[in-house]
mmCIF file of N, CA and C and ligand atoms in Angstrom:
data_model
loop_
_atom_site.group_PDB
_atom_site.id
_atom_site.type_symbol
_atom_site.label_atom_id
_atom_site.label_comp_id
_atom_site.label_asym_id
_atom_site.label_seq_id
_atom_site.Cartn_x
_atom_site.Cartn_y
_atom_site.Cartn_z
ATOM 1 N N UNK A 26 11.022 23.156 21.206
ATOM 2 C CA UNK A 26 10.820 22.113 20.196
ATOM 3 C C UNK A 26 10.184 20.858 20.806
ATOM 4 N N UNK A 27 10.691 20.398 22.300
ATOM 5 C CA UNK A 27 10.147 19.577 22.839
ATOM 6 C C UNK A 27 9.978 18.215 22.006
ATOM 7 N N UNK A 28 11.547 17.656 21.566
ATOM 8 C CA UNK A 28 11.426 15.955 20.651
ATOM 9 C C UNK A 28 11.158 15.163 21.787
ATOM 10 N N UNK A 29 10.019 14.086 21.017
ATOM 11 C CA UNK A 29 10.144 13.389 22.120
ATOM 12 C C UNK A 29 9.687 12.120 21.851
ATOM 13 N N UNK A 30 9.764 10.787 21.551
ATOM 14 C CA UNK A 30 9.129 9.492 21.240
ATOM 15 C C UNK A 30 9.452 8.601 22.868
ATOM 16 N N UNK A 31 8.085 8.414 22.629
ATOM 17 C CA UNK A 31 7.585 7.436 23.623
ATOM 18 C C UNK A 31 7.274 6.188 22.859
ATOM 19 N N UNK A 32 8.091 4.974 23.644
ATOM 20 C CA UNK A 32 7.614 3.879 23.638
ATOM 21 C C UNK A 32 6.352 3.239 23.417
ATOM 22 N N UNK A 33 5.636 3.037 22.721
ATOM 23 C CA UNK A 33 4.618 2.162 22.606
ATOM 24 C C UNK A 33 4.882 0.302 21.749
ATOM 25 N N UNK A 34 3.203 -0.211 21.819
ATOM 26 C CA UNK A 34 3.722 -1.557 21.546
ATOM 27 C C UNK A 34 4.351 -1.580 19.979
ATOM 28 N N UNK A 35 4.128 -0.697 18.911
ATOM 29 C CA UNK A 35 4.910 -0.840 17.839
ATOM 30 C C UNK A 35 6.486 -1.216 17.607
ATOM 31 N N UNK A 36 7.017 -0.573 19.016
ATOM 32 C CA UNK A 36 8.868 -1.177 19.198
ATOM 33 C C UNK A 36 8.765 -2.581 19.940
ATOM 34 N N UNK A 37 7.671 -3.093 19.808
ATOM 35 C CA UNK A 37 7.858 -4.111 20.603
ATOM 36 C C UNK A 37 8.536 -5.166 20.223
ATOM 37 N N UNK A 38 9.668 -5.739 20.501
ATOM 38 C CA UNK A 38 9.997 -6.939 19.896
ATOM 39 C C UNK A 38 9.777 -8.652 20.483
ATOM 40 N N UNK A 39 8.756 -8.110 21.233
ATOM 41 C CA UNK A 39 8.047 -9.502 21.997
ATOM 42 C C UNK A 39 9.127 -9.860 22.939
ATOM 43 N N UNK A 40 10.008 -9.611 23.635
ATOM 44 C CA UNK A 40 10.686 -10.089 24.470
ATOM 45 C C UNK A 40 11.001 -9.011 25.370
ATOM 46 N N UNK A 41 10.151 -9.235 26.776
ATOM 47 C CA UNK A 41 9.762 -8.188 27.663
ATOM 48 C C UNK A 41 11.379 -7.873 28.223
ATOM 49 N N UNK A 42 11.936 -8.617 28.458
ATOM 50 C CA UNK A 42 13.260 -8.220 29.327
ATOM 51 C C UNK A 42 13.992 -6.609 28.336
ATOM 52 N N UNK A 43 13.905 -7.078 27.092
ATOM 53 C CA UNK A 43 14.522 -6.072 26.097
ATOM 54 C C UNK A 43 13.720 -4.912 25.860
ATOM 55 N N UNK A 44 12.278 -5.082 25.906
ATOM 56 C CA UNK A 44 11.237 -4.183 25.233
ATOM 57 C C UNK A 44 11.590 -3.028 27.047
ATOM 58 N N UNK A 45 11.649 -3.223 28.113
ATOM 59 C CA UNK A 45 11.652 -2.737 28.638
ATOM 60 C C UNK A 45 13.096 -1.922 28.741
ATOM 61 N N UNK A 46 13.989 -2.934 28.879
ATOM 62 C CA UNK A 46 15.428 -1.849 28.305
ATOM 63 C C UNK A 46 15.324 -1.341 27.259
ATOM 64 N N UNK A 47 14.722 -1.359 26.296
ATOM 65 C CA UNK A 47 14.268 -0.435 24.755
ATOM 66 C C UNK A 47 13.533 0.448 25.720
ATOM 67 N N UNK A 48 12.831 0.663 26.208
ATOM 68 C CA UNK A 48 11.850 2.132 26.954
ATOM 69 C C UNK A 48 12.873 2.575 27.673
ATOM 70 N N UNK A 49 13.712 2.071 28.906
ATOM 71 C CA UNK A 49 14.620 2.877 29.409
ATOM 72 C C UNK A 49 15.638 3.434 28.495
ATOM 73 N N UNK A 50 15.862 3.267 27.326
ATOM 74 C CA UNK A 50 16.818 3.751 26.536
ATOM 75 C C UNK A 50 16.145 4.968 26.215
ATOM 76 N N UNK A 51 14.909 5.007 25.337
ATOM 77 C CA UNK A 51 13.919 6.152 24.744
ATOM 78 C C UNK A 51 14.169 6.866 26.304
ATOM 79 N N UNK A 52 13.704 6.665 27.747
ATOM 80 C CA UNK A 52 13.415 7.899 28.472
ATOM 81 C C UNK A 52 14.930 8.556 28.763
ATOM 82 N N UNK A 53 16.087 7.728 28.253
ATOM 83 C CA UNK A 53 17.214 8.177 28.942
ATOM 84 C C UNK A 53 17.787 9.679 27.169
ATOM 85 N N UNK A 54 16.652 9.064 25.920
ATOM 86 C CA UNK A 54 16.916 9.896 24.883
ATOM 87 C C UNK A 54 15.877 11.475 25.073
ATOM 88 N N UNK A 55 15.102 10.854 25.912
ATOM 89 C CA UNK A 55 13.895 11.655 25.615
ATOM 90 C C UNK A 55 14.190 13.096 26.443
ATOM 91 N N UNK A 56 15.385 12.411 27.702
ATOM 92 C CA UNK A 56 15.470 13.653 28.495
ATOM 93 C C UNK A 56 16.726 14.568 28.728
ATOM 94 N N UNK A 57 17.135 14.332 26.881
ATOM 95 C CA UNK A 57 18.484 15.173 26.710
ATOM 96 C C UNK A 57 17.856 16.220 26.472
ATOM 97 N N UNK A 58 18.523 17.307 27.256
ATOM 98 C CA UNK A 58 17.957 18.985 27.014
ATOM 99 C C UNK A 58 18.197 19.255 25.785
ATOM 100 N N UNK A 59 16.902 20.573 25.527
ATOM 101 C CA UNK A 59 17.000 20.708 24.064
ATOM 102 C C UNK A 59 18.189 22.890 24.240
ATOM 103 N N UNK A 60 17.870 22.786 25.813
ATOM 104 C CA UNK A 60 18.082 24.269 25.821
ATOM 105 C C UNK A 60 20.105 23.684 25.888
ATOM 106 N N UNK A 61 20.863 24.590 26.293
ATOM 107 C CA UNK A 61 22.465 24.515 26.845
ATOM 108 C C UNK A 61 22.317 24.546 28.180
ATOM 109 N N UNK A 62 22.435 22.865 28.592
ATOM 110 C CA UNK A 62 22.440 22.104 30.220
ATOM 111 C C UNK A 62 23.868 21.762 29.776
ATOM 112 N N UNK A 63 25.233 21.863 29.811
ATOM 113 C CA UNK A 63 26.323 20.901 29.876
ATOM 114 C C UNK A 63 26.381 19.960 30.401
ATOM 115 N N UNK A 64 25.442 19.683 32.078
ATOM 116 C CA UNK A 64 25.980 19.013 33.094
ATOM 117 C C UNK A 64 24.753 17.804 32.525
ATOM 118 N N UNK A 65 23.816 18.612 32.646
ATOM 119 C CA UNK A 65 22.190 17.428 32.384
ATOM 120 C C UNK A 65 22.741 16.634 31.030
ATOM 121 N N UNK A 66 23.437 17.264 30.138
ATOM 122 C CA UNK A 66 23.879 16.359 28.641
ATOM 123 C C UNK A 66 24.949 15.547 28.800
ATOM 124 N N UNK A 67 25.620 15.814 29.554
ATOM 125 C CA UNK A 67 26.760 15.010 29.765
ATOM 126 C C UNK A 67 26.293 13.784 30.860
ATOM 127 N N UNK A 68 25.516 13.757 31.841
ATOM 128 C CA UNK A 68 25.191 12.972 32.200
ATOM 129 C C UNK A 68 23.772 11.556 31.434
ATOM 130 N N UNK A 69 23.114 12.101 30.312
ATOM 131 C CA UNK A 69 22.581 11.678 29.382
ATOM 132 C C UNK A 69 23.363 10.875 28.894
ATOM 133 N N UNK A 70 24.556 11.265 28.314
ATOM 134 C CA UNK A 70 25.539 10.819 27.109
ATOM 135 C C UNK A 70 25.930 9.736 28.323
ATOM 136 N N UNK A 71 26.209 9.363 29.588
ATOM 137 C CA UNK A 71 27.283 8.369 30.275
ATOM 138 C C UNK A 71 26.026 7.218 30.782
ATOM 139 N N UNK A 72 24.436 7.969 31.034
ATOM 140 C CA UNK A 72 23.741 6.728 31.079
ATOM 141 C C UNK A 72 23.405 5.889 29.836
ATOM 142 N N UNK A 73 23.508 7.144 28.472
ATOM 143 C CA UNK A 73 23.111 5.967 27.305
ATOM 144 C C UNK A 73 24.211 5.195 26.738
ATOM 145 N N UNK A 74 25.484 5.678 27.479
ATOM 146 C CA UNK A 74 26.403 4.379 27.429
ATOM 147 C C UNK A 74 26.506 3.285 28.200
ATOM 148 N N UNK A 75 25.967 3.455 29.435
ATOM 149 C CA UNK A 75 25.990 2.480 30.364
ATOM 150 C C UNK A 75 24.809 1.630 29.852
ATOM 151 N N UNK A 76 23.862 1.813 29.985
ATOM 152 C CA UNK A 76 22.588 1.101 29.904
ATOM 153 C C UNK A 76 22.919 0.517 27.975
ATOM 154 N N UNK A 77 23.046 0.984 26.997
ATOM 155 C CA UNK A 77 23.251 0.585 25.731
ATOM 156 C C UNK A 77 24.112 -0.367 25.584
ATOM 157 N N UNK A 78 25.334 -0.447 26.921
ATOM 158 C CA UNK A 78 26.417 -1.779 26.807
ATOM 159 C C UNK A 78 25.550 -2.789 27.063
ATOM 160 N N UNK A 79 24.751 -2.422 28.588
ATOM 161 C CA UNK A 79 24.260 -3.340 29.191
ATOM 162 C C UNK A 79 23.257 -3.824 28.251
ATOM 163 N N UNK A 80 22.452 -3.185 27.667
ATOM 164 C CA UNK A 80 21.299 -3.062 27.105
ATOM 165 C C UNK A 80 21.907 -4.698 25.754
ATOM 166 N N UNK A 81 23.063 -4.165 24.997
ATOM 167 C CA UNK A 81 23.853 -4.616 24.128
ATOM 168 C C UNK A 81 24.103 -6.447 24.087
ATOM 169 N N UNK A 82 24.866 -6.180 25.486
ATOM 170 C CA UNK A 82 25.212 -7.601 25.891
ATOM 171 C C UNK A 82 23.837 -8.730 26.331
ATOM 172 N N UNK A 83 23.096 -8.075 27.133
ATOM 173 C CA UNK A 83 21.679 -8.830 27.258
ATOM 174 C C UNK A 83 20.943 -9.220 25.423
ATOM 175 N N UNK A 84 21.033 -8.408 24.789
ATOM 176 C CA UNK A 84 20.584 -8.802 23.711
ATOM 177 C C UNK A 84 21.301 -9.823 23.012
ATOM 178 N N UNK A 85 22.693 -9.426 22.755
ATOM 179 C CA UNK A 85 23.280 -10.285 22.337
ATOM 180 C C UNK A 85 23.296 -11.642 23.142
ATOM 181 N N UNK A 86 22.823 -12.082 24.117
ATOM 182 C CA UNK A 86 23.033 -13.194 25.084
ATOM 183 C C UNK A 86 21.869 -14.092 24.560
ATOM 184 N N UNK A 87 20.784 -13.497 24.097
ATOM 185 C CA UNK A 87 19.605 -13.354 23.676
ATOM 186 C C UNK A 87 19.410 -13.940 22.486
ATOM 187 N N UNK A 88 20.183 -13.288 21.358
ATOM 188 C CA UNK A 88 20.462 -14.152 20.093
ATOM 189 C C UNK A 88 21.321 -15.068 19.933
ATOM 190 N N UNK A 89 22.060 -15.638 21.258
ATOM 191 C CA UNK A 89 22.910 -16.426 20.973
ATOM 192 C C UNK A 89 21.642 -17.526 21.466
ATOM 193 N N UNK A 90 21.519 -17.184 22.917
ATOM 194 C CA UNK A 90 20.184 -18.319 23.034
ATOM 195 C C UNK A 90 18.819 -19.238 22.161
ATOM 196 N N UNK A 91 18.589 -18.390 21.023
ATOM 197 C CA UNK A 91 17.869 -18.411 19.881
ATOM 198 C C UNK A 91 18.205 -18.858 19.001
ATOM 199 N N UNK A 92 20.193 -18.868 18.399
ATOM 200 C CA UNK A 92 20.300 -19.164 17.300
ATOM 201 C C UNK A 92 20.306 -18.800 16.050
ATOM 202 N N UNK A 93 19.926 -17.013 16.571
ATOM 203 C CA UNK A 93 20.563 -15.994 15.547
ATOM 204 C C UNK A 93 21.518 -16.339 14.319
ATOM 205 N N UNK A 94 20.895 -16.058 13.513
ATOM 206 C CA UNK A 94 22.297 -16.430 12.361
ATOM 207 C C UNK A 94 22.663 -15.425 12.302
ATOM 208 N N UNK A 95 22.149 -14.153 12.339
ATOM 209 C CA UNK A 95 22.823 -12.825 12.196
ATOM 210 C C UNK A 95 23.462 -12.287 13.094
ATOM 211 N N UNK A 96 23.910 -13.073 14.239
ATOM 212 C CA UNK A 96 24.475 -12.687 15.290
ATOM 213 C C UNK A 96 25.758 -11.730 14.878
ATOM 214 N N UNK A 97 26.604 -12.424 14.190
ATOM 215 C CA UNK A 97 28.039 -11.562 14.087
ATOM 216 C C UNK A 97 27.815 -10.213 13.588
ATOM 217 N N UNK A 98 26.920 -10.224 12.984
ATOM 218 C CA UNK A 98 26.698 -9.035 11.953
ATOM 219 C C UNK A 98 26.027 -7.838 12.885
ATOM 220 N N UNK A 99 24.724 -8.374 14.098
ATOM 221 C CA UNK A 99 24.342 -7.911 15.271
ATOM 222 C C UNK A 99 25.323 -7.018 16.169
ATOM 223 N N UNK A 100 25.818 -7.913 16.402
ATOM 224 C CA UNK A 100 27.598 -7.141 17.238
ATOM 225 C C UNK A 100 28.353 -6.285 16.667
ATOM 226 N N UNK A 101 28.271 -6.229 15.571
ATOM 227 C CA UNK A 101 29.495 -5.730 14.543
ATOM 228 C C UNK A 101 28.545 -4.203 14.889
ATOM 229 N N UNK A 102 27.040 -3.964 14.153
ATOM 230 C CA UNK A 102 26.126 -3.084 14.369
ATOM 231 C C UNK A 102 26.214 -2.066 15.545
ATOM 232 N N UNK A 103 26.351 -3.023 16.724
ATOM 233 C CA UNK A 103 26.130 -2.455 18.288
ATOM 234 C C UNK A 103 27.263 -1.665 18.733
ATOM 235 N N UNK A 104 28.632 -2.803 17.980
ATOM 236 C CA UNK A 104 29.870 -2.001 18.092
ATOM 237 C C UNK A 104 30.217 -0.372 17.325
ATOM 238 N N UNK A 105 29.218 0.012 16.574
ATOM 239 C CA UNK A 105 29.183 0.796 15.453
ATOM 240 C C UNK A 105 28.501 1.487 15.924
ATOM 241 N N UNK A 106 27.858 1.790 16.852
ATOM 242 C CA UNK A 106 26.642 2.658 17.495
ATOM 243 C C UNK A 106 27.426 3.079 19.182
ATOM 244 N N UNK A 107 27.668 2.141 19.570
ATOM 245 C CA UNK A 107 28.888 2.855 20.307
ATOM 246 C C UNK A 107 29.685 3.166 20.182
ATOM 247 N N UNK A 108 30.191 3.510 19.032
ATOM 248 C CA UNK A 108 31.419 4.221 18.337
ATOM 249 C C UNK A 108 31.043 5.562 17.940
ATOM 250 N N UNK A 109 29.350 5.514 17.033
ATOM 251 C CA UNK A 109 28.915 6.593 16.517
ATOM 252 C C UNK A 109 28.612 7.790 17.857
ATOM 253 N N UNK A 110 27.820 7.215 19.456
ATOM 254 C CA UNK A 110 27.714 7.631 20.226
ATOM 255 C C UNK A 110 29.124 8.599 20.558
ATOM 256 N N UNK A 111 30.192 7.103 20.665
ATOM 257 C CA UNK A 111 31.829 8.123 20.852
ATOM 258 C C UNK A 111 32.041 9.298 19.843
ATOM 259 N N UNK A 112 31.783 9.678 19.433
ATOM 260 C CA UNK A 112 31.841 10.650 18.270
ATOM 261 C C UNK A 112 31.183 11.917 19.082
ATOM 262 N N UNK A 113 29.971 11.375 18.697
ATOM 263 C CA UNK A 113 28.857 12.753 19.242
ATOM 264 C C UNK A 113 29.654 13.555 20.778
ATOM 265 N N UNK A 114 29.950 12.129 21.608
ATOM 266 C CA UNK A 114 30.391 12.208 23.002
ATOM 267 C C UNK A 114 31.279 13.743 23.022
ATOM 268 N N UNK A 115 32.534 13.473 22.019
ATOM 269 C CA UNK A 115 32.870 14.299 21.645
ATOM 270 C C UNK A 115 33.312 15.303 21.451
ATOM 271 N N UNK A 116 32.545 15.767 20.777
ATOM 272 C CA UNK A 116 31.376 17.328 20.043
ATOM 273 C C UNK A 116 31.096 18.201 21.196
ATOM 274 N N UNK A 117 31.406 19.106 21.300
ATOM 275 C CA UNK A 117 30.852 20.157 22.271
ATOM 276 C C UNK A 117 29.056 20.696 22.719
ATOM 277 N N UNK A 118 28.374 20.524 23.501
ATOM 278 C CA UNK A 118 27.312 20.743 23.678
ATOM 279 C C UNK A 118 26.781 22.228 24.071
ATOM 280 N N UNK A 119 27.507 23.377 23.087
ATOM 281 C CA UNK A 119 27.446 24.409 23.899
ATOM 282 C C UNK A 119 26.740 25.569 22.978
ATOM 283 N N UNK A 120 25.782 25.070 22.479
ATOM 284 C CA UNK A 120 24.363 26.004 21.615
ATOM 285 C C UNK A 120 23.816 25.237 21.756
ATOM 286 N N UNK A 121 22.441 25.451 21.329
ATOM 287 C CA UNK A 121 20.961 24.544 21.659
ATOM 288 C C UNK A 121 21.001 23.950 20.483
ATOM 289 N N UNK A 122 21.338 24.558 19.066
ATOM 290 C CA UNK A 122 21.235 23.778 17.796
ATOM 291 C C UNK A 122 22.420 21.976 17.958
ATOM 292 N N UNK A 123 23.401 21.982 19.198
ATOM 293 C CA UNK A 123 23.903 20.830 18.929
ATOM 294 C C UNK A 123 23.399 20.312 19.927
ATOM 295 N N UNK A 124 22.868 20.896 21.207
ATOM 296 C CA UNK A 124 22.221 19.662 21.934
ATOM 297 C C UNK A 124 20.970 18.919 21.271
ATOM 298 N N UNK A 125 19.952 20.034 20.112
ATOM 299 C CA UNK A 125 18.901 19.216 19.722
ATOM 300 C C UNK A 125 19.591 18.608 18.539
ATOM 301 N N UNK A 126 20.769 18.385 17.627
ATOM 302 C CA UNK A 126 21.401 17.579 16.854
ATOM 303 C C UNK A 126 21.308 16.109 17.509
ATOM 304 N N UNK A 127 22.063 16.350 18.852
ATOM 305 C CA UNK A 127 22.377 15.342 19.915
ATOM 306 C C UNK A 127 21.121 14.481 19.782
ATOM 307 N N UNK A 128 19.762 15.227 20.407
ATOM 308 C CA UNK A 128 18.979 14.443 20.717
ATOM 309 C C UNK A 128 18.140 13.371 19.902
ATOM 310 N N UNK A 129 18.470 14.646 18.381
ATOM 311 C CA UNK A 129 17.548 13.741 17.228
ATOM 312 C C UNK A 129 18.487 12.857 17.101
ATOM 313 N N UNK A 130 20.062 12.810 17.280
ATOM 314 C CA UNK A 130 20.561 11.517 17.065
ATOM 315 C C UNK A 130 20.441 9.901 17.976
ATOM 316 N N UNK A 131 20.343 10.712 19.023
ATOM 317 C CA UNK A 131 19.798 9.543 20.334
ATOM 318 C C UNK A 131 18.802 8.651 20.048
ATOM 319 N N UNK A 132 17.837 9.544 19.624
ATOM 320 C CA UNK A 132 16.143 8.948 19.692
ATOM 321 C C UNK A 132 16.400 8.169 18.224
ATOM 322 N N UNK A 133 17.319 8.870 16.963
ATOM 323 C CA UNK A 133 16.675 8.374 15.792
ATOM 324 C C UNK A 133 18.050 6.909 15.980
ATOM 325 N N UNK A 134 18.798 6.829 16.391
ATOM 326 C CA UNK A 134 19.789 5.642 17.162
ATOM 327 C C UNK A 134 18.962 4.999 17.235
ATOM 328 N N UNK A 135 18.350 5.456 18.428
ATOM 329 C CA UNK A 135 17.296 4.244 19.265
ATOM 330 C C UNK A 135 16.475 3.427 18.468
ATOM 331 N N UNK A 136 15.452 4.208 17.517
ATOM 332 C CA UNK A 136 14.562 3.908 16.724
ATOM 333 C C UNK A 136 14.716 3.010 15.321
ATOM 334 N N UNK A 137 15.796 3.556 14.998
ATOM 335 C CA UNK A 137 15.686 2.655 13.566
ATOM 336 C C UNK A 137 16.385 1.522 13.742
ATOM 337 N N UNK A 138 17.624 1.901 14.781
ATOM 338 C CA UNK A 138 18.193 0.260 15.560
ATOM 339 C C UNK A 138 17.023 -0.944 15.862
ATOM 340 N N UNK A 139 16.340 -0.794 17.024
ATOM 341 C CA UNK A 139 14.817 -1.429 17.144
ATOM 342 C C UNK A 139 14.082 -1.961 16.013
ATOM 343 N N UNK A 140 13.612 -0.815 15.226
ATOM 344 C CA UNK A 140 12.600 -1.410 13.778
ATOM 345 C C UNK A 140 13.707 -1.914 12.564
ATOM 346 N N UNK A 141 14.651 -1.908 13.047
ATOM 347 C CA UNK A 141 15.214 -2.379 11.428
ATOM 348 C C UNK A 141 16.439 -3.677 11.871
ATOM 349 N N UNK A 142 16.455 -3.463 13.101
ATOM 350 C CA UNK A 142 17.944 -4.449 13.285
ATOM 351 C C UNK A 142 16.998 -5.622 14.135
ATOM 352 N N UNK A 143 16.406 -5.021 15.314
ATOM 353 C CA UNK A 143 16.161 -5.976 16.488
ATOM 354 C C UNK A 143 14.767 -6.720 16.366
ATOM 355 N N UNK A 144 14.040 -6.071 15.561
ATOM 356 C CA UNK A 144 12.715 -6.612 15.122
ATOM 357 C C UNK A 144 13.000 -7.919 13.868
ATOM 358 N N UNK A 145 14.061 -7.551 13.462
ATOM 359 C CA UNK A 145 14.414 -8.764 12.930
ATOM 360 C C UNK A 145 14.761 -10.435 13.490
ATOM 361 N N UNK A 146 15.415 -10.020 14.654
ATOM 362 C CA UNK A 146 15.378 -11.270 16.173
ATOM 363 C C UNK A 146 14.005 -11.599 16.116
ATOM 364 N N UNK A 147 13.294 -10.808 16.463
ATOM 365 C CA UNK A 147 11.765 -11.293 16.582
ATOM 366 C C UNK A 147 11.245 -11.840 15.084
ATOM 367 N N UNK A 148 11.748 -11.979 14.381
ATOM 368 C CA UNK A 148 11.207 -12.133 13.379
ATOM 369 C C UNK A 148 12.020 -14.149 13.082
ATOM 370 N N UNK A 149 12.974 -13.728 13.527
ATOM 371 C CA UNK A 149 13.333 -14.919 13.718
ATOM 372 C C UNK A 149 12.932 -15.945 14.892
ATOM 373 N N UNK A 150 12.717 -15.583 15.782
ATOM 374 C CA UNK A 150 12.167 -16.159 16.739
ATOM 375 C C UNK A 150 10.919 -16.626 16.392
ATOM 376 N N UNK A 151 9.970 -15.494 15.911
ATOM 377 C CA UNK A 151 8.700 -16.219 15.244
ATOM 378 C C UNK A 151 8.783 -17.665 14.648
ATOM 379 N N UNK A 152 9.840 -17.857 13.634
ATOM 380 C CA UNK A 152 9.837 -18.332 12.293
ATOM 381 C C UNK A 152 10.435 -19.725 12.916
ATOM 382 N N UNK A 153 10.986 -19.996 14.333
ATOM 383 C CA UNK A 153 11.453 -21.209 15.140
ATOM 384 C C UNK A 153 10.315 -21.351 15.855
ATOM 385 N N UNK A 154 9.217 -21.236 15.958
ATOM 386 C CA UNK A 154 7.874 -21.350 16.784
ATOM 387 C C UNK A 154 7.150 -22.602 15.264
HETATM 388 FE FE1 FE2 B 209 20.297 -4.708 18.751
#
């Protein structure tokens, strides 16, 4: 099946520190096996928690710096996506139909978080310029 989204400037949310932890997130989605790896998926699942906290808190540090009004609501979101992650975490990875479940959930995480939550920061940031 080979899913796979690559980063380009469309996720960009103008703030390089993040746009680049947004790409390490996509390559850490991009390279969940689609075949039955237990070991390769399970180690997927503990970097896109590590890097997504980290990833999390830098952002949020981010909208506090800015003046976010949507901040609380931001957090509340992030907290909800590492919860949804805990879920999947889970789930057993032991047919190919749930590791590629897994993956479309990673990438489509990644993606609509970015264009619908975080592009909104940028949108605010614009609008204080
Ligand atoms: Fe976010």
């Amino acid at each position: 099946m080979n899913l796979r989204i690559d980063w380009n400037e469309t996720y960009s949310i103008g703030i390089p520190e993040l746009d680049a932890q947004h790409q390490l997130l996509f390559n850490i989605a991009n390279s969940i096996p689609e075949t039955v790896d237990e070991k390769k998926a399970r180690t997927c699942i503990v970097r896109l928690f590590k890097y997504a906290r980290e990833h999390f808190t830098a952002e949020e540090d981010e909208m506090r710096r800015v003046g976010y009004p949507k901040l609380d609501e931001h957090i509340r979101i992030h907290d909800a996506l590492i919860s949804n992650l805990s879920d999947v975490a889970m789930a057993p990875l032991d047919t190919e139909e749930a590791n590629i479940a897994f993956k479309k959930f990673a990438l489509h995480w990644i993606v609509d978080h970015i264009m619908i939550r975080d592009k909104d920061i940028a949108r605010h940031i614009a609008q204080q310029r």
